[in-house]
Amino acid sequence: MKKLVLIFTTVVALSVSQFATAQKTIVDAAVGNEDFSTLVAALKAADLVGALQGDGPFTVFAPNNAAFAKIDSSTLNSLLEPKNKEALSNILTYHVVAGKLAAKDVVAALKKGKGKVELKALNGQTITVLQKDGKIWLKDQNANYSEIIATDVMGSNGVIHVINSVVMPK
């Protein structure tokens, strides 16, 4: 009987902890990951934290710190200035799509679209998802590519897929 109680208690504790984890928003997930510190700073500078803590659901193609490091530091610092809030917001909302698209949903859409699918970002522009060389890539409006390097970081209001370059709108 003691074993049964211990097993039941463990299952309940795990279920509760998974439920609590799932209740974090995508912003909470980003804030809790040191590899998104530049993204979080940019979201704060663009005043988008509140919007991305909303109900959603959202799919965020989130550049990690290494992706932001590919941008010239003076350009990045300039974007973080208050006078460039609108330009920064345009760039960041280009990384967000309405709806929750888990990796399996993206793969299904790619299969249906014969290896290519276009998504409308929150800034109103199109971003293309491609399957190439056994990997999944984003192609921005300027024909630059970013590889999706990690998928399905789940939040209560959406999902994050990690990308290795910042995609840029027109």
PDB file of C-alpha atoms in Angstrom:
ATOM      1  CA  MET A   1       0.000   0.000   0.000  1.00  0.00           C
ATOM      2  CA  LYS A   2       2.861   2.388   0.828  1.00  0.00           C
ATOM      3  CA  LYS A   3       4.326   1.806  -2.666  1.00  0.00           C
ATOM      4  CA  LEU A   4       0.967   2.610  -4.254  1.00  0.00           C
ATOM      5  CA  VAL A   5       0.689   5.849  -2.254  1.00  0.00           C
ATOM      6  CA  LEU A   6       4.285   6.780  -3.181  1.00  0.00           C
ATOM      7  CA  ILE A   7       3.628   6.105  -6.886  1.00  0.00           C
ATOM      8  CA  PHE A   8       0.364   8.053  -6.802  1.00  0.00           C
ATOM      9  CA  THR A   9       2.026  10.981  -5.003  1.00  0.00           C
ATOM     10  CA  THR A  10       4.889  11.021  -7.528  1.00  0.00           C
ATOM     11  CA  VAL A  11       2.498  10.963 -10.491  1.00  0.00           C
ATOM     12  CA  VAL A  12       0.398  13.783  -9.019  1.00  0.00           C
ATOM     13  CA  ALA A  13       3.507  15.864  -8.221  1.00  0.00           C
ATOM     14  CA  LEU A  14       4.855  15.413 -11.744  1.00  0.00           C
ATOM     15  CA  SER A  15       1.492  16.270 -13.263  1.00  0.00           C
ATOM     16  CA  VAL A  16       1.189  19.421 -11.164  1.00  0.00           C
ATOM     17  CA  SER A  17       4.747  20.523 -11.995  1.00  0.00           C
ATOM     18  CA  GLN A  18       4.148  19.939 -15.719  1.00  0.00           C
ATOM     19  CA  PHE A  19       0.876  21.884 -15.474  1.00  0.00           C
ATOM     20  CA  ALA A  20       2.650  24.744 -13.681  1.00  0.00           C
ATOM     21  CA  THR A  21       5.401  24.761 -16.304  1.00  0.00           C
ATOM     22  CA  ALA A  22       2.841  24.841 -19.102  1.00  0.00           C
ATOM     23  CA  GLN A  23       1.220  27.885 -17.525  1.00  0.00           C
ATOM     24  CA  LYS A  24       4.257  30.072 -18.257  1.00  0.00           C
ATOM     25  CA  THR A  25       3.792  32.392 -21.207  1.00  0.00           C
ATOM     26  CA  ILE A  26       6.212  32.406 -24.116  1.00  0.00           C
ATOM     27  CA  VAL A  27       7.707  35.601 -22.650  1.00  0.00           C
ATOM     28  CA  ASP A  28       8.256  33.817 -19.315  1.00  0.00           C
ATOM     29  CA  ALA A  29       9.986  30.990 -21.197  1.00  0.00           C
ATOM     30  CA  ALA A  30      12.264  33.479 -22.974  1.00  0.00           C
ATOM     31  CA  VAL A  31      13.035  35.396 -19.777  1.00  0.00           C
ATOM     32  CA  GLY A  32      13.922  32.123 -18.045  1.00  0.00           C
ATOM     33  CA  ASN A  33      16.482  31.190 -20.726  1.00  0.00           C
ATOM     34  CA  GLU A  34      19.816  33.061 -20.687  1.00  0.00           C
ATOM     35  CA  ASP A  35      20.251  32.376 -24.423  1.00  0.00           C
ATOM     36  CA  PHE A  36      17.368  34.779 -25.118  1.00  0.00           C
ATOM     37  CA  SER A  37      18.680  37.736 -23.079  1.00  0.00           C
ATOM     38  CA  THR A  38      19.195  39.915 -26.169  1.00  0.00           C
ATOM     39  CA  LEU A  39      15.714  39.044 -27.459  1.00  0.00           C
ATOM     40  CA  VAL A  40      14.191  39.896 -24.083  1.00  0.00           C
ATOM     41  CA  ALA A  41      16.054  43.245 -24.023  1.00  0.00           C
ATOM     42  CA  ALA A  42      14.766  43.972 -27.537  1.00  0.00           C
ATOM     43  CA  LEU A  43      11.183  43.035 -26.582  1.00  0.00           C
ATOM     44  CA  LYS A  44      11.390  45.423 -23.628  1.00  0.00           C
ATOM     45  CA  ALA A  45      12.874  48.217 -25.785  1.00  0.00           C
ATOM     46  CA  ALA A  46      10.073  47.764 -28.346  1.00  0.00           C
ATOM     47  CA  ASP A  47       7.433  47.604 -25.587  1.00  0.00           C
ATOM     48  CA  LEU A  48       6.190  44.212 -26.831  1.00  0.00           C
ATOM     49  CA  VAL A  49       6.429  42.203 -23.612  1.00  0.00           C
ATOM     50  CA  GLY A  50       2.803  42.873 -22.640  1.00  0.00           C
ATOM     51  CA  ALA A  51       1.489  41.996 -26.087  1.00  0.00           C
ATOM     52  CA  LEU A  52       3.324  38.659 -26.123  1.00  0.00           C
ATOM     53  CA  GLN A  53       2.066  37.859 -22.629  1.00  0.00           C
ATOM     54  CA  GLY A  54      -1.501  38.132 -23.971  1.00  0.00           C
ATOM     55  CA  ASP A  55      -3.782  35.232 -24.733  1.00  0.00           C
ATOM     56  CA  GLY A  56      -2.392  34.555 -28.208  1.00  0.00           C
ATOM     57  CA  PRO A  57      -1.819  31.964 -29.311  1.00  0.00           C
ATOM     58  CA  PHE A  58       1.456  32.935 -30.957  1.00  0.00           C
ATOM     59  CA  THR A  59       4.259  31.152 -32.754  1.00  0.00           C
ATOM     60  CA  VAL A  60       7.564  32.922 -32.193  1.00  0.00           C
ATOM     61  CA  PHE A  61      10.625  32.245 -34.313  1.00  0.00           C
ATOM     62  CA  ALA A  62      13.043  33.417 -31.632  1.00  0.00           C
ATOM     63  CA  PRO A  63      16.604  34.422 -32.483  1.00  0.00           C
ATOM     64  CA  ASN A  64      19.052  33.310 -29.807  1.00  0.00           C
ATOM     65  CA  ASN A  65      21.926  35.476 -28.579  1.00  0.00           C
ATOM     66  CA  ALA A  66      24.269  34.034 -31.234  1.00  0.00           C
ATOM     67  CA  ALA A  67      21.780  35.148 -33.912  1.00  0.00           C
ATOM     68  CA  PHE A  68      21.777  38.705 -32.567  1.00  0.00           C
ATOM     69  CA  ALA A  69      25.587  38.606 -32.374  1.00  0.00           C
ATOM     70  CA  LYS A  70      25.633  38.334 -36.191  1.00  0.00           C
ATOM     71  CA  ILE A  71      24.238  41.883 -36.352  1.00  0.00           C
ATOM     72  CA  ASP A  72      26.772  44.697 -36.239  1.00  0.00           C
ATOM     73  CA  SER A  73      26.889  45.857 -32.603  1.00  0.00           C
ATOM     74  CA  SER A  74      26.424  49.535 -33.455  1.00  0.00           C
ATOM     75  CA  THR A  75      23.359  48.678 -35.567  1.00  0.00           C
ATOM     76  CA  LEU A  76      21.916  46.537 -32.775  1.00  0.00           C
ATOM     77  CA  ASN A  77      22.593  49.212 -30.139  1.00  0.00           C
ATOM     78  CA  SER A  78      20.965  51.802 -32.390  1.00  0.00           C
ATOM     79  CA  LEU A  79      17.843  49.634 -32.768  1.00  0.00           C
ATOM     80  CA  LEU A  80      17.543  49.411 -28.989  1.00  0.00           C
ATOM     81  CA  GLU A  81      17.366  53.214 -28.644  1.00  0.00           C
ATOM     82  CA  PRO A  82      13.916  54.699 -27.930  1.00  0.00           C
ATOM     83  CA  LYS A  83      13.929  56.706 -31.174  1.00  0.00           C
ATOM     84  CA  ASN A  84      14.045  53.419 -33.152  1.00  0.00           C
ATOM     85  CA  LYS A  85      11.242  51.690 -31.244  1.00  0.00           C
ATOM     86  CA  GLU A  86       9.004  51.471 -34.353  1.00  0.00           C
ATOM     87  CA  ALA A  87      11.725  49.903 -36.530  1.00  0.00           C
ATOM     88  CA  LEU A  88      12.612  47.425 -33.772  1.00  0.00           C
ATOM     89  CA  SER A  89       8.945  46.545 -33.288  1.00  0.00           C
ATOM     90  CA  ASN A  90       8.613  45.901 -37.034  1.00  0.00           C
ATOM     91  CA  ILE A  91      11.598  43.532 -36.939  1.00  0.00           C
ATOM     92  CA  LEU A  92      10.417  41.681 -33.840  1.00  0.00           C
ATOM     93  CA  THR A  93       6.810  41.273 -34.979  1.00  0.00           C
ATOM     94  CA  TYR A  94       8.203  39.813 -38.219  1.00  0.00           C
ATOM     95  CA  HIS A  95       9.316  36.879 -36.037  1.00  0.00           C
ATOM     96  CA  VAL A  96       5.787  36.232 -34.735  1.00  0.00           C
ATOM     97  CA  VAL A  97       2.862  34.462 -36.393  1.00  0.00           C
ATOM     98  CA  ALA A  98      -0.687  34.323 -35.031  1.00  0.00           C
ATOM     99  CA  GLY A  99      -1.671  30.811 -33.971  1.00  0.00           C
ATOM    100  CA  LYS A 100       0.200  27.974 -32.322  1.00  0.00           C
ATOM    101  CA  LEU A 101       2.242  26.037 -34.871  1.00  0.00           C
ATOM    102  CA  ALA A 102       4.090  23.195 -33.196  1.00  0.00           C
ATOM    103  CA  ALA A 103       6.893  21.486 -35.147  1.00  0.00           C
ATOM    104  CA  LYS A 104       4.505  18.745 -36.292  1.00  0.00           C
ATOM    105  CA  ASP A 105       2.152  21.412 -37.699  1.00  0.00           C
ATOM    106  CA  VAL A 106       5.010  23.079 -39.584  1.00  0.00           C
ATOM    107  CA  VAL A 107       6.150  19.722 -40.992  1.00  0.00           C
ATOM    108  CA  ALA A 108       2.563  18.899 -42.066  1.00  0.00           C
ATOM    109  CA  ALA A 109       2.216  22.298 -43.775  1.00  0.00           C
ATOM    110  CA  LEU A 110       5.553  21.783 -45.547  1.00  0.00           C
ATOM    111  CA  LYS A 111       4.439  18.364 -46.758  1.00  0.00           C
ATOM    112  CA  LYS A 112       1.178  19.823 -48.040  1.00  0.00           C
ATOM    113  CA  GLY A 113       3.029  22.764 -49.650  1.00  0.00           C
ATOM    114  CA  LYS A 114       5.655  20.501 -51.267  1.00  0.00           C
ATOM    115  CA  GLY A 115       8.477  21.764 -49.056  1.00  0.00           C
ATOM    116  CA  LYS A 116       7.428  25.413 -48.833  1.00  0.00           C
ATOM    117  CA  VAL A 117       4.826  27.395 -46.926  1.00  0.00           C
ATOM    118  CA  GLU A 118       4.276  31.133 -46.564  1.00  0.00           C
ATOM    119  CA  LEU A 119       3.156  32.564 -43.243  1.00  0.00           C
ATOM    120  CA  LYS A 120       1.838  36.027 -42.490  1.00  0.00           C
ATOM    121  CA  ALA A 121       3.784  37.614 -39.649  1.00  0.00           C
ATOM    122  CA  LEU A 122       2.215  40.000 -37.144  1.00  0.00           C
ATOM    123  CA  ASN A 123       3.825  42.952 -38.936  1.00  0.00           C
ATOM    124  CA  GLY A 124       1.742  42.034 -42.026  1.00  0.00           C
ATOM    125  CA  GLN A 125       4.628  40.774 -44.146  1.00  0.00           C
ATOM    126  CA  THR A 126       5.192  37.257 -45.409  1.00  0.00           C
ATOM    127  CA  ILE A 127       7.867  34.911 -44.152  1.00  0.00           C
ATOM    128  CA  THR A 128       8.574  31.659 -45.977  1.00  0.00           C
ATOM    129  CA  VAL A 129       9.293  28.346 -44.284  1.00  0.00           C
ATOM    130  CA  LEU A 130      11.291  25.915 -46.420  1.00  0.00           C
ATOM    131  CA  GLN A 131      12.547  22.388 -46.091  1.00  0.00           C
ATOM    132  CA  LYS A 132      16.019  22.090 -47.591  1.00  0.00           C
ATOM    133  CA  ASP A 133      18.921  19.679 -47.048  1.00  0.00           C
ATOM    134  CA  GLY A 134      16.995  17.845 -44.334  1.00  0.00           C
ATOM    135  CA  LYS A 135      16.586  21.020 -42.290  1.00  0.00           C
ATOM    136  CA  ILE A 136      13.852  23.610 -41.884  1.00  0.00           C
ATOM    137  CA  TRP A 137      14.640  27.228 -42.719  1.00  0.00           C
ATOM    138  CA  LEU A 138      12.984  30.626 -42.664  1.00  0.00           C
ATOM    139  CA  LYS A 139      13.479  32.834 -45.702  1.00  0.00           C
ATOM    140  CA  ASP A 140      12.880  36.516 -45.095  1.00  0.00           C
ATOM    141  CA  GLN A 141      11.698  39.248 -47.480  1.00  0.00           C
ATOM    142  CA  ASN A 142      15.331  39.980 -48.392  1.00  0.00           C
ATOM    143  CA  ALA A 143      16.088  36.356 -49.427  1.00  0.00           C
ATOM    144  CA  ASN A 144      18.192  35.709 -46.303  1.00  0.00           C
ATOM    145  CA  TYR A 145      17.908  32.370 -44.518  1.00  0.00           C
ATOM    146  CA  SER A 146      17.731  31.359 -40.876  1.00  0.00           C
ATOM    147  CA  GLU A 147      17.789  27.757 -39.716  1.00  0.00           C
ATOM    148  CA  ILE A 148      15.298  26.544 -37.127  1.00  0.00           C
ATOM    149  CA  ILE A 149      17.673  24.913 -34.639  1.00  0.00           C
ATOM    150  CA  ALA A 150      15.272  23.954 -31.816  1.00  0.00           C
ATOM    151  CA  THR A 151      11.517  23.523 -31.711  1.00  0.00           C
ATOM    152  CA  ASP A 152       8.504  23.351 -29.450  1.00  0.00           C
ATOM    153  CA  VAL A 153       9.403  25.453 -26.426  1.00  0.00           C
ATOM    154  CA  MET A 154       5.807  25.517 -25.209  1.00  0.00           C
ATOM    155  CA  GLY A 155       4.111  28.274 -23.282  1.00  0.00           C
ATOM    156  CA  SER A 156       0.552  28.750 -22.121  1.00  0.00           C
ATOM    157  CA  ASN A 157      -0.064  31.198 -24.985  1.00  0.00           C
ATOM    158  CA  GLY A 158       1.983  29.698 -27.787  1.00  0.00           C
ATOM    159  CA  VAL A 159       5.205  28.098 -28.892  1.00  0.00           C
ATOM    160  CA  ILE A 160       8.789  29.189 -29.541  1.00  0.00           C
ATOM    161  CA  HIS A 161      11.049  27.803 -32.256  1.00  0.00           C
ATOM    162  CA  VAL A 162      14.681  28.879 -31.942  1.00  0.00           C
ATOM    163  CA  ILE A 163      16.430  30.307 -35.033  1.00  0.00           C
ATOM    164  CA  ASN A 164      20.111  30.995 -35.673  1.00  0.00           C
ATOM    165  CA  SER A 165      19.810  34.338 -37.506  1.00  0.00           C
ATOM    166  CA  VAL A 166      17.583  37.379 -37.175  1.00  0.00           C
ATOM    167  CA  VAL A 167      15.166  37.567 -40.117  1.00  0.00           C
ATOM    168  CA  MET A 168      14.530  41.014 -41.522  1.00  0.00           C
ATOM    169  CA  PRO A 169      11.399  42.499 -43.048  1.00  0.00           C
ATOM    170  CA  LYS A 170      11.489  44.865 -46.048  1.00  0.00           C
TER     171      LYS A 170
END
